[in-house]
Steps between C-alpha positions, in 0.01 A plus 500: 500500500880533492646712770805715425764669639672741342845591521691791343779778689382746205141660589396600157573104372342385831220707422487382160465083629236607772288658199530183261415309819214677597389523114487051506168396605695115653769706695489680790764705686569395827779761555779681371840555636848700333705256649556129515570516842166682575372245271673239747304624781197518315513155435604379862114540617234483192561311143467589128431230204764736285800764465507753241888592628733769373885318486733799549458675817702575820593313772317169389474468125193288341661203412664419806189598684323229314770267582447532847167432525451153620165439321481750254160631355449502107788811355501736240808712508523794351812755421628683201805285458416182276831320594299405791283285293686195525550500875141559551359206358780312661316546819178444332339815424177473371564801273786804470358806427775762311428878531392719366190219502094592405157330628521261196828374645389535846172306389699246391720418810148484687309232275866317546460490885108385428614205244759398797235499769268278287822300455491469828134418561503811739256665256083474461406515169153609583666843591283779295628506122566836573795399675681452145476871418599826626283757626522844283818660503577829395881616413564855660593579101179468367357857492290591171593912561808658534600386852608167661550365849858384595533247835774649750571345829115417603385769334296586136595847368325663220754633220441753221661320223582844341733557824710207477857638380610178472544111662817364602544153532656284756491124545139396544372871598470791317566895608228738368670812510185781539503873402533768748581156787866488653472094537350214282185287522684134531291263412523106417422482129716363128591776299312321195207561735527842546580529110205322396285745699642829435396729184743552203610862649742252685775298334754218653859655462690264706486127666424715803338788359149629363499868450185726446600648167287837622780595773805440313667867526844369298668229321867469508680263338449177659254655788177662559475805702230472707583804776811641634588215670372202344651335206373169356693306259359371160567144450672371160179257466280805525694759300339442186178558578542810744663623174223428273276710786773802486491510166102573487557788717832634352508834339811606317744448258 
């Protein structure tokens, strides 16, 4: 077995590495901290084989965390800026890890860390085959009826797809903004994942946009009226084909 530690300041992306963790038959999670320097103390009294570690956060960042170490454990970094490739395998990081990232990528970092421990000769290779493989995962989008289950904080919630108004993207995390809700379901997810799952009663209008076509009240111009208050711009990449969609529905002269 591998043990981990896991190390993120965002809960819904520290979430996300303590489920690929738990979902790797070789690694186990020996804790998980939201800063390096509760990381530090961690690490002060017990001892992990490897560090999935988030780079940017406040106070200590990852890299210089690492750095400090004076006998550091096998590293995977991860962080949604890749200009921090380069540095990371300067201080020999056994893998980087860019988000938005799935199990398959995830899956690979871990078999990395394995192939360096038999490197090593700090691995048995009478260890079960089963320690190759993952256990059965299931991605909260995989629903066969009309609903889906969205991760938020440490939490599953149950949507109706047919109440979604529409998903706002930001970085690695997307807002699902609900009917009749004042606030959004944020949740760690691509929006090409969230496209790929969704019915074609929604329709990307924007780098940062997918709209459900059902609660469009208005189009304007450039912008789609979604309520009183709530504009969302139509991207030049995407005008085209929200056009083609209009045109369907267009009655008049």
């Amino acid at each position: 077995m591998i043990r981990c530690l896991a190390i993120d300041d965002e809960p819904l992306a520290l979430q996300q590495l303590v489920t690929y963790i738990n979902k790797v038959s070789f690694l186990e999670l020996a804790a998980q901290c939201q800063s390096a320097l509760e990381a530090r103390q961690f690490l002060e009294h017990d001892t992990v084989d490897a560090i999935f570690c988030d780079i940017n956060m406040p106070d200590l960042n990852g890299m210089d965390f690492v750095k400090s170490l004076s006998a550091p454990p096998l590293i995977v970094f991860t962080t949604a800026y890749s200009e921090y490739a380069v540095e990371g395998f300067r201080v020999n990081a056994v893998d980087y890890l860019l988000k938005p990232f799935g199990l398959q990528d995830f899956q690979r970092a871990a078999n990395r860390l394995k192939e360096r421990k038999v490197e090593r000769g700090e691995w048995n290779e009478n260890t079960s085959a089963a320690d190759n493989s993952l256990s059965s995962f299931h991605s909260p989008l995989t629903s066969n009826d009309d609903t889906l289950f969205l991760k938020t904080d440490y939490r599953m919630v149950k949507v109706s797809i047919a109440d979604i108004r529409y998903i706002e993207g930001m970085s690695e995390y997307l807002k699902v903004w609900i009917e009749g809700e004042p606030k959004p379901i944020i949740t760690l997810l691509s929006m090409k994942k969230m496209e790929e799952r969704l019915p074609d009663t929604f329709m990307r209008i924007h780098r940062s946009y997918i709209v459900n076509l059902t609660k469009i009240q208005e189009v304007n111009k450039n912008r789609i009226l979604m309520d009183a208050n709530t504009y969302l711009p139509i991207g030049d990449l995407y005008k085209e084909t929200f056009q083609a969609y209009l045109d369907t529905k267009f009655l008049g002269k």
